PDB file of C-alpha atoms in Angstrom:
ATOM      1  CA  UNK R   1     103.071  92.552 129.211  1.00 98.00           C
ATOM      2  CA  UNK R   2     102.343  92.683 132.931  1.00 98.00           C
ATOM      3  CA  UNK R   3     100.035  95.160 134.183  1.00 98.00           C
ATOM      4  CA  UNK R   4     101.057  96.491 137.624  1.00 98.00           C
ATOM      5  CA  UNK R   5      99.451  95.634 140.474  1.00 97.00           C
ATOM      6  CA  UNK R   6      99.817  98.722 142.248  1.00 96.00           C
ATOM      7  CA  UNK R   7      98.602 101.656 140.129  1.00 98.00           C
ATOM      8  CA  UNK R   8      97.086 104.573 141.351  1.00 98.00           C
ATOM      9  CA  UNK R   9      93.380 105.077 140.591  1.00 98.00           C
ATOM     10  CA  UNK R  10      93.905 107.502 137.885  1.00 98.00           C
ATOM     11  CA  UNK R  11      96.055 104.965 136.013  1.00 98.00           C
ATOM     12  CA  UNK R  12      94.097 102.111 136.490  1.00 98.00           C
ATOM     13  CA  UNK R  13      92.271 102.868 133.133  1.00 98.00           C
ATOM     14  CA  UNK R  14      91.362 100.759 129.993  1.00 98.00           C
ATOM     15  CA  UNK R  15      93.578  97.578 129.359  1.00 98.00           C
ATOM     16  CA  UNK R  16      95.134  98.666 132.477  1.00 98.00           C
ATOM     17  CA  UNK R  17      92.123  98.405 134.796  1.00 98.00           C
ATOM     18  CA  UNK R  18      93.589  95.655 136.382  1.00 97.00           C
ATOM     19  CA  UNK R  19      96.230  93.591 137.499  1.00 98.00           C
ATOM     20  CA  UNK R  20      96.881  90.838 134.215  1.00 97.00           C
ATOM     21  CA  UNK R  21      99.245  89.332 131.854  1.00 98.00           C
ATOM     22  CA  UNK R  22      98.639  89.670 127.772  1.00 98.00           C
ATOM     23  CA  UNK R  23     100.725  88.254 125.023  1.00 98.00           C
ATOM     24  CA  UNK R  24     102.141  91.087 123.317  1.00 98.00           C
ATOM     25  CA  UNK R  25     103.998  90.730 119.699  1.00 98.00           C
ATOM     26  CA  UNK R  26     106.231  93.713 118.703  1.00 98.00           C
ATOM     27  CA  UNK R  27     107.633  95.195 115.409  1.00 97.00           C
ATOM     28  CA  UNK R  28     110.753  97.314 115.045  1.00 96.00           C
ATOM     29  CA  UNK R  29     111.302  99.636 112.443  1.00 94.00           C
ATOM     30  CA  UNK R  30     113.120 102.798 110.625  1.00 89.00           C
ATOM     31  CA  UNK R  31     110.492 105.987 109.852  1.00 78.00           C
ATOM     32  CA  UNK R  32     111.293 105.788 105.819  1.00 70.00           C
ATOM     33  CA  UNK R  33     108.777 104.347 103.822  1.00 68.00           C
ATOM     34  CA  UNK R  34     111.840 103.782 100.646  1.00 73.00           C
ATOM     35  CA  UNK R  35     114.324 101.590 101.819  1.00 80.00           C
ATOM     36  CA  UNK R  36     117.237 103.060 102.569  1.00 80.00           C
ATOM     37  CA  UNK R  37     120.825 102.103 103.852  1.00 87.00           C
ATOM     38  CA  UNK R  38     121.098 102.043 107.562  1.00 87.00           C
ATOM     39  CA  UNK R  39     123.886 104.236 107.289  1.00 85.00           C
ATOM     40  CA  UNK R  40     121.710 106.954 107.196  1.00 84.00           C
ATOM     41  CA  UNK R  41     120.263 107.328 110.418  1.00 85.00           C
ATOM     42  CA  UNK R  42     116.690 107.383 110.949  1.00 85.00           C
ATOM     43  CA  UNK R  43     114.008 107.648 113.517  1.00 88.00           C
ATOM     44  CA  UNK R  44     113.085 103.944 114.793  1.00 93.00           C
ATOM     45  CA  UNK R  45     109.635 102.975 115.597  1.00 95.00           C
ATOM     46  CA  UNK R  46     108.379 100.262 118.430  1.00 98.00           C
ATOM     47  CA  UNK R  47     105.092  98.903 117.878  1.00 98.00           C
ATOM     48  CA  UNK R  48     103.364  96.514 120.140  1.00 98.00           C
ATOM     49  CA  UNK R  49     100.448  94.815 119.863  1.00 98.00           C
ATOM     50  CA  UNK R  50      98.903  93.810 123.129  1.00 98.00           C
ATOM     51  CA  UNK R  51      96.703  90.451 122.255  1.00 98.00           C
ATOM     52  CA  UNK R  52      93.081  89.631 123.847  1.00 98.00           C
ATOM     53  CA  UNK R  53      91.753  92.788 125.051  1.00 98.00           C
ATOM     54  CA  UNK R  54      88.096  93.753 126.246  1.00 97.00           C
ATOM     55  CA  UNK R  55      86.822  96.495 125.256  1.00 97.00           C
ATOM     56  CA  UNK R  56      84.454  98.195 122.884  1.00 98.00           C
ATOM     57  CA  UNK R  57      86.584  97.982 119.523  1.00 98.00           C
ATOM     58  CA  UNK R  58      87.285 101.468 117.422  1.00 98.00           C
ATOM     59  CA  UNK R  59      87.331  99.920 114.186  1.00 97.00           C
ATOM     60  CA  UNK R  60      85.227  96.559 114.130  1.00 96.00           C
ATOM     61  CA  UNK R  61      86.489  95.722 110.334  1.00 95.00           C
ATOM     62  CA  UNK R  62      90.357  95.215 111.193  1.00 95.00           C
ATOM     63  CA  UNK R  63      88.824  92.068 113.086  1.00 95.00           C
ATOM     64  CA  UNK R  64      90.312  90.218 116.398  1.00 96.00           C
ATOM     65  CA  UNK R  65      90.522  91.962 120.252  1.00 98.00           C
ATOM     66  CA  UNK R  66      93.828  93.598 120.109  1.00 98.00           C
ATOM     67  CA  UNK R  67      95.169  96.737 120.842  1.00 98.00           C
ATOM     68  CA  UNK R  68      97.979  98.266 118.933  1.00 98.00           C
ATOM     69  CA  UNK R  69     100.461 101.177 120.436  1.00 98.00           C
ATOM     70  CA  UNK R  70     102.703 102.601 117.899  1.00 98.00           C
ATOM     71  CA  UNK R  71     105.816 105.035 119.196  1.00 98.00           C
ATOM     72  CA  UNK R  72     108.919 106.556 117.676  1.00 95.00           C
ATOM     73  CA  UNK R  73     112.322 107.232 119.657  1.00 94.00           C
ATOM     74  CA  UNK R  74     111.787 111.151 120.173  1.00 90.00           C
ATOM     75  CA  UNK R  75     108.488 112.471 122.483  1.00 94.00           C
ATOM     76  CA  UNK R  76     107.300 114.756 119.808  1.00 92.00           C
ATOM     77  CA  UNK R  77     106.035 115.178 116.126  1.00 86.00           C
ATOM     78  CA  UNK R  78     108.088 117.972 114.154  1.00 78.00           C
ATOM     79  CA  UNK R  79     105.032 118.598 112.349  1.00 82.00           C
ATOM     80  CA  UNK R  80     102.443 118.203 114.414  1.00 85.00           C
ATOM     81  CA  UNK R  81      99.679 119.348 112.946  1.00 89.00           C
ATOM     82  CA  UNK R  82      98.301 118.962 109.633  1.00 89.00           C
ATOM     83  CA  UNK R  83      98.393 122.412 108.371  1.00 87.00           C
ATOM     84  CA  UNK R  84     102.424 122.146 108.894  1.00 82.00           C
ATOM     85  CA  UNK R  85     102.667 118.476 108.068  1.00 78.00           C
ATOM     86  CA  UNK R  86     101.480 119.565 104.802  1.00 78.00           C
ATOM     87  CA  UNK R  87     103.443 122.266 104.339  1.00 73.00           C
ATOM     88  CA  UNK R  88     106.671 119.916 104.909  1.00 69.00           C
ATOM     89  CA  UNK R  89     105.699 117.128 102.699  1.00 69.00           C
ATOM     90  CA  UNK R  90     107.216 117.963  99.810  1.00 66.00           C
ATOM     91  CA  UNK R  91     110.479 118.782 101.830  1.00 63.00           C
ATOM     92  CA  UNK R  92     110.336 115.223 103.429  1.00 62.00           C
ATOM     93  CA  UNK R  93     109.574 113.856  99.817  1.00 64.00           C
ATOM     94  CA  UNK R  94     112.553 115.514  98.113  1.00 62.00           C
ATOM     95  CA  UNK R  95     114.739 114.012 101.042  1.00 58.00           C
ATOM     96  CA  UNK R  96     113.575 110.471 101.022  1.00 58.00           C
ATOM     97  CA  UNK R  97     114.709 110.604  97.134  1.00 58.00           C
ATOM     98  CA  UNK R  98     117.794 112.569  98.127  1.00 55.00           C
ATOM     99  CA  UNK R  99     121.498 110.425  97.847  1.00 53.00           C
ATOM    100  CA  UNK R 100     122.635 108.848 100.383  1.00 53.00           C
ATOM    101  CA  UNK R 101     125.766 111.136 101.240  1.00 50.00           C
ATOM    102  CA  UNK R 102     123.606 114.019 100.979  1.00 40.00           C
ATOM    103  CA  UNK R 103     120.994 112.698 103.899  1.00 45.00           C
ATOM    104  CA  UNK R 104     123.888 111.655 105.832  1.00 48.00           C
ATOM    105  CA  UNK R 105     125.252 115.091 105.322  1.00 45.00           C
ATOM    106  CA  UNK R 106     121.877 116.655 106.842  1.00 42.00           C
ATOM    107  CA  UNK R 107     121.828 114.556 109.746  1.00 47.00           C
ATOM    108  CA  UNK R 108     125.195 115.375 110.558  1.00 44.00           C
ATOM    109  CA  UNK R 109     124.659 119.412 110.292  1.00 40.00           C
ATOM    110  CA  UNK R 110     121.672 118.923 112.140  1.00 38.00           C
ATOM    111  CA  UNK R 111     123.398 116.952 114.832  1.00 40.00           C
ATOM    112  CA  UNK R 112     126.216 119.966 115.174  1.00 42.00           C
ATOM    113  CA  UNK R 113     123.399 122.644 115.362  1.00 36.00           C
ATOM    114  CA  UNK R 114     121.567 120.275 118.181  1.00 38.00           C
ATOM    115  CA  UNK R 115     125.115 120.626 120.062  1.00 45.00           C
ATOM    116  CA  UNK R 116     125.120 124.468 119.567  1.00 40.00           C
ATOM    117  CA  UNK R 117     122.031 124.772 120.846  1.00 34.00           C
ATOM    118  CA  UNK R 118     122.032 122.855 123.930  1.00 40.00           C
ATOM    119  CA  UNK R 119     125.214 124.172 124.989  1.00 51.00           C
ATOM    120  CA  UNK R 120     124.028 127.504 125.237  1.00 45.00           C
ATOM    121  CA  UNK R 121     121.214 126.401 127.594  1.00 51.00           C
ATOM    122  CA  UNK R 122     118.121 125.783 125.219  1.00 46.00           C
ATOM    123  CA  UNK R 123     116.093 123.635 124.302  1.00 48.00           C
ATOM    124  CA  UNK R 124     116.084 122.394 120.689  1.00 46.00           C
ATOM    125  CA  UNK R 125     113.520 122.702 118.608  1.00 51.00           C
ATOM    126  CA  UNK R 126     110.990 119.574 117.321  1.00 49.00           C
ATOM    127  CA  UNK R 127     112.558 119.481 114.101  1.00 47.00           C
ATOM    128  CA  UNK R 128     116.053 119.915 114.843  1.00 43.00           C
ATOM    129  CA  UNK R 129     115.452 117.138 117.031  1.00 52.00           C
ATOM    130  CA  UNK R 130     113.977 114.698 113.969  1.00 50.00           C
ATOM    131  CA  UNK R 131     116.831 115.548 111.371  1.00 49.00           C
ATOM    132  CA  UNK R 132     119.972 115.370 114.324  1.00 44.00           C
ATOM    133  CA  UNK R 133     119.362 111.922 114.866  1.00 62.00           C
ATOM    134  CA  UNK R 134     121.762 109.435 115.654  1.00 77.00           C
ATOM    135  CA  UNK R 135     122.464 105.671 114.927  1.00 88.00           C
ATOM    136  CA  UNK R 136     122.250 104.650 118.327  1.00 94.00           C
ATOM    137  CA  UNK R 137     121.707 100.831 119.283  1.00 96.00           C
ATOM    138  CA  UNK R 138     117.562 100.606 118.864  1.00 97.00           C
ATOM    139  CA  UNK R 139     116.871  98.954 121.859  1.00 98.00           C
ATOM    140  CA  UNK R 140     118.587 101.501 124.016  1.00 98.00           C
ATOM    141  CA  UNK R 141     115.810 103.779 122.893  1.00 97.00           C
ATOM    142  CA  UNK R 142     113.033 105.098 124.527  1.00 97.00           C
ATOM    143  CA  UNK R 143     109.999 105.405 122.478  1.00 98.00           C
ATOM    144  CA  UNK R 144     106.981 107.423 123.038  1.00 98.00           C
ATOM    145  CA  UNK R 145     103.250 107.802 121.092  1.00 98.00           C
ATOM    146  CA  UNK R 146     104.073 111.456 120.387  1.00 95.00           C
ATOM    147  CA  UNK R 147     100.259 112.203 119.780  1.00 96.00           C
ATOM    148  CA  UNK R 148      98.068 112.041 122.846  1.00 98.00           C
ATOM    149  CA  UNK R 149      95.646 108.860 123.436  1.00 98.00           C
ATOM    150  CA  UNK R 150      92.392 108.284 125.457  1.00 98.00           C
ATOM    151  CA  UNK R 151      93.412 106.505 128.428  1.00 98.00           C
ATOM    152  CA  UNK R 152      90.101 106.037 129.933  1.00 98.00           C
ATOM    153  CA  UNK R 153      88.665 108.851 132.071  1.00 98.00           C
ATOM    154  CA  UNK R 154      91.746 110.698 130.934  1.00 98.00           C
ATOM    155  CA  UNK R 155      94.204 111.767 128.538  1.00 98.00           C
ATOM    156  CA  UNK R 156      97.753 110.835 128.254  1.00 98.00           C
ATOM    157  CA  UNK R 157     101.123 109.907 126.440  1.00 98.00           C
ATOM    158  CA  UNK R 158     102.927 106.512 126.652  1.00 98.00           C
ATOM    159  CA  UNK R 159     106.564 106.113 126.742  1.00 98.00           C
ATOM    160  CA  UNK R 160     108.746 102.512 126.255  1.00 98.00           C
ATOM    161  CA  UNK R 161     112.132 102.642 128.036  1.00 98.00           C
ATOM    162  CA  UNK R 162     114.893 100.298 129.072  1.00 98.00           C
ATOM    163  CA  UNK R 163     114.345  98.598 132.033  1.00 98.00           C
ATOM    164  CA  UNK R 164     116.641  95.614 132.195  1.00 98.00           C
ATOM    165  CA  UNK R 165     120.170  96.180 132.840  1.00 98.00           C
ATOM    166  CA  UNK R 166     121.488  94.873 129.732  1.00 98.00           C
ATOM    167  CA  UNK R 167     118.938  96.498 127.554  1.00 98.00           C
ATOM    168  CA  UNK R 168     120.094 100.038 129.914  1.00 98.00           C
ATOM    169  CA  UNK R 169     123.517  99.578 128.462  1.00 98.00           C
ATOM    170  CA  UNK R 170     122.598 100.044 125.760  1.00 98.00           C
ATOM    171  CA  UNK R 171     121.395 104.034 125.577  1.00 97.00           C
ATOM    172  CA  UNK R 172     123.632 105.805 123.746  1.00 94.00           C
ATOM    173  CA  UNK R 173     125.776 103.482 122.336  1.00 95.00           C
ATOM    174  CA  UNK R 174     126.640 103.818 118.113  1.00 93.00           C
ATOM    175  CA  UNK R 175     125.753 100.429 116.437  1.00 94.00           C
ATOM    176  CA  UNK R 176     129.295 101.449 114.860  1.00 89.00           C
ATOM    177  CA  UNK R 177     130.108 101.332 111.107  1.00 90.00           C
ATOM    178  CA  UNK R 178     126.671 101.201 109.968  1.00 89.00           C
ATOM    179  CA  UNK R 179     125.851  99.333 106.799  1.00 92.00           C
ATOM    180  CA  UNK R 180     122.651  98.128 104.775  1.00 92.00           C
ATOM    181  CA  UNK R 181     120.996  96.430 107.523  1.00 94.00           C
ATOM    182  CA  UNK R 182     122.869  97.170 110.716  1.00 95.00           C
ATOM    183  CA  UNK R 183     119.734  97.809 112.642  1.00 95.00           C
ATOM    184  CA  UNK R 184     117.878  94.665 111.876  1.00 95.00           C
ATOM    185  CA  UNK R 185     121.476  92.368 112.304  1.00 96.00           C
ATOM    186  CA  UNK R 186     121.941  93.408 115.812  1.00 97.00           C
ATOM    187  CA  UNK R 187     118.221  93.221 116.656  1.00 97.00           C
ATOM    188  CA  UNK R 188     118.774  89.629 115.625  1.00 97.00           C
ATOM    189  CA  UNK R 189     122.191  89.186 117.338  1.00 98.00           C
ATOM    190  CA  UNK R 190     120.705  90.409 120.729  1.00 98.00           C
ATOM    191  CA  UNK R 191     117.609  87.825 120.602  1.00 98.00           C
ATOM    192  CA  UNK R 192     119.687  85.009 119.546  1.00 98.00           C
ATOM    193  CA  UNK R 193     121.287  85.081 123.102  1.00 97.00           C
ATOM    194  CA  UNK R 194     119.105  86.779 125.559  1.00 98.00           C
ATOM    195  CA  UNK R 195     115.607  88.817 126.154  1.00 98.00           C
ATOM    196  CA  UNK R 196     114.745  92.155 126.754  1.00 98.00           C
ATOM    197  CA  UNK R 197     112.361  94.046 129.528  1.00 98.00           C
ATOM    198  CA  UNK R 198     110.787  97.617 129.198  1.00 98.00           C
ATOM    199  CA  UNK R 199     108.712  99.573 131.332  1.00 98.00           C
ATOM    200  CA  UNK R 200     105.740 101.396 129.809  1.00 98.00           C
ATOM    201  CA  UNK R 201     104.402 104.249 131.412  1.00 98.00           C
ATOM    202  CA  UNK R 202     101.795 107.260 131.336  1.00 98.00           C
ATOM    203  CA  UNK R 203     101.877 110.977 131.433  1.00 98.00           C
ATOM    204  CA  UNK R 204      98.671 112.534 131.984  1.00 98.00           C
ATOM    205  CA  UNK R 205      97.421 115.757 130.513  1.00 98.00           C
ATOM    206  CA  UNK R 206      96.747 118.203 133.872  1.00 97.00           C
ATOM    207  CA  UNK R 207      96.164 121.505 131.690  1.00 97.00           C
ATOM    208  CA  UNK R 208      95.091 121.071 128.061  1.00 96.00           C
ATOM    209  CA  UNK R 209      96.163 125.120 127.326  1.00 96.00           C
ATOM    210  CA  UNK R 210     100.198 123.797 128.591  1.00 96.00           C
ATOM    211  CA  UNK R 211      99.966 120.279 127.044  1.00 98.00           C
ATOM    212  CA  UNK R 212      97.739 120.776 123.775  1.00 97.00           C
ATOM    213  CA  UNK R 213      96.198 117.548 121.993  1.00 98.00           C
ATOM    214  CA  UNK R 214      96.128 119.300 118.728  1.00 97.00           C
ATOM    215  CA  UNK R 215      99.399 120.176 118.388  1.00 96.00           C
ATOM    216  CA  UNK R 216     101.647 116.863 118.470  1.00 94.00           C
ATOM    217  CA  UNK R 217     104.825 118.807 118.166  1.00 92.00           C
ATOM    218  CA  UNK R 218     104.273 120.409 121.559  1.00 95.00           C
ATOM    219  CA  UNK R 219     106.256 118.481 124.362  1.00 95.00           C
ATOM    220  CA  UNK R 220     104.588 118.061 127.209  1.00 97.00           C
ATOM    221  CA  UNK R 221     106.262 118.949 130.693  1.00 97.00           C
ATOM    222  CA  UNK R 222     107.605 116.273 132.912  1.00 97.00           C
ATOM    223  CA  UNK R 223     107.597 118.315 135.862  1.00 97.00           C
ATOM    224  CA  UNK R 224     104.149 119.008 135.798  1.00 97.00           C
ATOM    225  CA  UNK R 225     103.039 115.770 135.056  1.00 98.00           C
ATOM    226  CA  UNK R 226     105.703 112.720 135.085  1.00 98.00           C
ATOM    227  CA  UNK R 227     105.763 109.950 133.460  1.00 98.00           C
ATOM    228  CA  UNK R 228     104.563 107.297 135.203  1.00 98.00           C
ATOM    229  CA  UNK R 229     104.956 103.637 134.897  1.00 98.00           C
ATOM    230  CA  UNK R 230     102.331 100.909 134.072  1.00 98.00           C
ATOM    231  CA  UNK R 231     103.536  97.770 132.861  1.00 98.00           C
ATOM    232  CA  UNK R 232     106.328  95.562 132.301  1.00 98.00           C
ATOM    233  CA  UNK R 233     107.168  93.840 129.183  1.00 98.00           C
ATOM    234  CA  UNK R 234     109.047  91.194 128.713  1.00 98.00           C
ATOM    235  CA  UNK R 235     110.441  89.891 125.793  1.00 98.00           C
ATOM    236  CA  UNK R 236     112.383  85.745 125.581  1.00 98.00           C
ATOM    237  CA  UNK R 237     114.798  85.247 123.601  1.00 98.00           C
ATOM    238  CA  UNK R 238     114.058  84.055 120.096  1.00 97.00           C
ATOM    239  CA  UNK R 239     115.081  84.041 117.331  1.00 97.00           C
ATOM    240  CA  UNK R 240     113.631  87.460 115.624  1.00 96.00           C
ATOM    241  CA  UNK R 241     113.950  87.300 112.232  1.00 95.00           C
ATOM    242  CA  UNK R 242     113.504  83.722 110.760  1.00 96.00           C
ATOM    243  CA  UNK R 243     112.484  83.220 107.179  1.00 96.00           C
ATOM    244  CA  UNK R 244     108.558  82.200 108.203  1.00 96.00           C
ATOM    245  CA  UNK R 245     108.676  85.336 110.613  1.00 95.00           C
ATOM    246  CA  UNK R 246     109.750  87.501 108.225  1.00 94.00           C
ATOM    247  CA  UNK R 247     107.349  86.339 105.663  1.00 94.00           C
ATOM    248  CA  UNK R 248     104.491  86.519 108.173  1.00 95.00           C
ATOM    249  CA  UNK R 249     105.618  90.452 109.551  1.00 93.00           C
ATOM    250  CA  UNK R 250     105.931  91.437 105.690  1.00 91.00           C
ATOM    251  CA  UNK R 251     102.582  90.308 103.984  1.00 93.00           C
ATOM    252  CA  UNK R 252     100.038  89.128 106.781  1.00 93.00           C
ATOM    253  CA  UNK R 253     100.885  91.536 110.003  1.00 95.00           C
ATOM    254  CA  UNK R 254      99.580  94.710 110.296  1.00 95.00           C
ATOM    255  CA  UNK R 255     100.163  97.729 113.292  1.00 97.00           C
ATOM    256  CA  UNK R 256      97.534 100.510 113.191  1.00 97.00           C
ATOM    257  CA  UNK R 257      96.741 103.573 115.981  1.00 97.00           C
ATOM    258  CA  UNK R 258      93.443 102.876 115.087  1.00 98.00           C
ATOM    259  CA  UNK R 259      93.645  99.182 116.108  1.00 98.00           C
ATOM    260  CA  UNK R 260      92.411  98.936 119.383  1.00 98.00           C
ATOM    261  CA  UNK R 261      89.315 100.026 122.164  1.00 98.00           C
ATOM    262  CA  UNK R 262      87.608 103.123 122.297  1.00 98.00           C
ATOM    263  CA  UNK R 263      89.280 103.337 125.918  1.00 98.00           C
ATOM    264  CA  UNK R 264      92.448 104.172 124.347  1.00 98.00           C
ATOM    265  CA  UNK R 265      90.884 106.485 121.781  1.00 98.00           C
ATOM    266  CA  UNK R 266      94.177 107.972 119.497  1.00 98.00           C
ATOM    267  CA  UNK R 267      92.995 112.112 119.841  1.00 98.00           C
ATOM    268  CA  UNK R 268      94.296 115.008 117.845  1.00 97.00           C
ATOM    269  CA  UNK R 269      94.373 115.888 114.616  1.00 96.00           C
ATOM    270  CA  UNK R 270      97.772 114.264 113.204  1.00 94.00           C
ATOM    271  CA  UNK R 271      96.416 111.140 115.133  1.00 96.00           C
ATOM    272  CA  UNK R 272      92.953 111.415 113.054  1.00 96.00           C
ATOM    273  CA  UNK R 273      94.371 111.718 109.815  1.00 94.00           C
ATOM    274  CA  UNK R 274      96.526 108.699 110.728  1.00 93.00           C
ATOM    275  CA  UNK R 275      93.048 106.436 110.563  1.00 95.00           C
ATOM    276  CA  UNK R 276      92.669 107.032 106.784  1.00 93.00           C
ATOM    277  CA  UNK R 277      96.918 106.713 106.078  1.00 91.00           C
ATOM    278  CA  UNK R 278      97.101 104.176 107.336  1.00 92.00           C
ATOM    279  CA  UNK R 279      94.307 101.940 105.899  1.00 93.00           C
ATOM    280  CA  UNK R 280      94.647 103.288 102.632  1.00 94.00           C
ATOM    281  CA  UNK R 281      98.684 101.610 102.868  1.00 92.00           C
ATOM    282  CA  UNK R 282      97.790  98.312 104.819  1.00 93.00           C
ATOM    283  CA  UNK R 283      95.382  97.609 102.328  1.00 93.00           C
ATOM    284  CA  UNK R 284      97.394  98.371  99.311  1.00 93.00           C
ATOM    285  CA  UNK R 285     100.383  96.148 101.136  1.00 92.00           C
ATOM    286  CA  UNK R 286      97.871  93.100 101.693  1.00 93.00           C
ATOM    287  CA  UNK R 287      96.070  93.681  97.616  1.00 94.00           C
ATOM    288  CA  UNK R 288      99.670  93.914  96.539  1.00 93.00           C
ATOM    289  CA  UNK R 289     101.006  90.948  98.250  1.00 91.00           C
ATOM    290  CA  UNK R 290      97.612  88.844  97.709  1.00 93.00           C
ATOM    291  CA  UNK R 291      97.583  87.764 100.929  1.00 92.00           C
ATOM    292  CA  UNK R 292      94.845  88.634 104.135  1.00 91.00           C
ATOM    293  CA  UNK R 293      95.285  91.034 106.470  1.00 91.00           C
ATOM    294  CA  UNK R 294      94.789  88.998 110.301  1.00 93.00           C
ATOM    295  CA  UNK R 295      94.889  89.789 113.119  1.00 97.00           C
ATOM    296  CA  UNK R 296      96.629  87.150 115.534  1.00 97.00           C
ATOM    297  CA  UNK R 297      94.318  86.120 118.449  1.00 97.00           C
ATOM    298  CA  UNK R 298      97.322  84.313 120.458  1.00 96.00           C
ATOM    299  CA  UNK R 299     101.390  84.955 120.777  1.00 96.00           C
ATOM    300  CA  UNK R 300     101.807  81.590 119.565  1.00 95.00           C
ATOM    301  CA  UNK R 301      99.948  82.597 115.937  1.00 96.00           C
ATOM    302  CA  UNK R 302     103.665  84.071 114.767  1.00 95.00           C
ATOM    303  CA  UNK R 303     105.823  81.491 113.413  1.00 94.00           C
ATOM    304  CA  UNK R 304     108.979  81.101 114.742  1.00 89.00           C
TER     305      UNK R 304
END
């Protein structure tokens, strides 16, 4: 990940202060926590962990000076606050458990309503957005930390988009018949032949009362504040899911909001309850799997 050399003073914050290079290692991944088919389509996260960064550390105990940045493929939460994430749980528990057919049957109602909506001139709603998904080619997505961050001396939302043309191409376009493991084979099938690049970028909060921090479902307007870009990564390629790679991103690797320096502070109330979530399921993973949770101090640390 390069850090620009050119930012504005505003966005010259945190591990952005300045102009550098870090390692960065990145995970891919579908929102269930059951496996399911790929057929059913899914929200897709992009994780990156950014390696060697200074800063004072939020949670001294996960060990090592990284800084983890977790996003999913649509800018908001549905439930974005506890109070409704609660109130939904039991919905999105029933679902996960649901058939197969059925949840393809929801995403594809959801899909036609999304349609409706947008063609008479609105704007869909947070959840309509999460169940109408689509299984479009993951790395044509652009990904975004949905709940607002620190970012130094302000506050702001990152976003992960396309930036190399053959990465671009990719927006929009169906994986096409979708099977077990679609998403991971043509991860794979893209790395075995060429890299990747993505620009990541900031929107800053300007007016807390039109861009809340509590409320993660609320989308924050681009025409007050834009996003603005911020780094480059760059991704070889490689070959992305060998057997010692897989074994190491399964039972040793860990990505956590909480994972990082107080300069990039994860804020709200979704992102709070996150801190306990997700420590209470890394360390079940790592007792489970009897292996330690570390945290790589170089690139080179994940086996090829």
């Amino acid at each position: 990940m390069t850090v620009h050399d050119d930012l504005a003073p505003e966005l010259r914050q945190g591990i952005f202060g300045h102009p550098c290079t870090y390692g960065v290692v990145a995970r891919l991944s579908s929102a269930p926590s059951d496996i399911h088919s790929d057929a059913i389509p899914a929200p897709r996260g992009f994780a990156i962990k950014v390696i060697g960064v200074e800063g004072e550390r939020l949670s001294p105990d996960i060990g090592g000076a990284n800084q983890d940045f977790l996003m999913v493929n649509f800018p908001v939460l549905a439930f974005g606050t506890i109070a409704k994430y609660k109130l939904m749980l039991s919905l999105l528990e029933a679902n996960a458990h649901a058939p197969d057919t059925f949840q393809r049957l929801i995403a594809g109602t959801a899909r036609g309503a999304k349609k409706t909506v947008e063609a008479l001139g609105m704007t869909p709603g947070a959840t309509l957005e999460g169940l109408a998904r689509d299984n479009h080619h993951p790395l044509g997505e652009s990904y975004h930390t949905q709940g607002a961050i620190r970012f130094g001396d302000h506050v702001a939302k990152l976003a992960l988009s396309p930036a190399s043309d053959n990465v671009r191409a990719l927006t929009g376009q169906p994986v096409g018949k979708a099977e077990f493991s679609t998403m991971r084979d043509v991860l794979v099938e893209h790395f075995a032949g060429q890299g990747a690049e993505y620009a990541l970028s900031a929107q800053l909060c300007t007016d807390l009362a039109e861009m809340p921090v509590e409320d993660a479902a609320v989308r924050w307007d681009e025409k007050v504040s834009p996003h603005r870009p911020i780094a480059t990564l760059r991704f070889a390629a490689q070959d992305a899911y060998a057997p010692a790679r897989q074994v190491y991103g399964d039972d040793i690797l860990s990505f956590n909001p909480w994972n990082g320096v107080e300069a990039h502070r994860p804020l709200g109330q979704i992102m709070r309850i996150r801190r306990a979530a997700y420590e209470r399921s890394t360390s079940y993973r790592h007792r489970m799997n009897a292996r330690a949770r570390i945290e790589p101090d170089r690139v080179d640390d994940i086996p090829d």
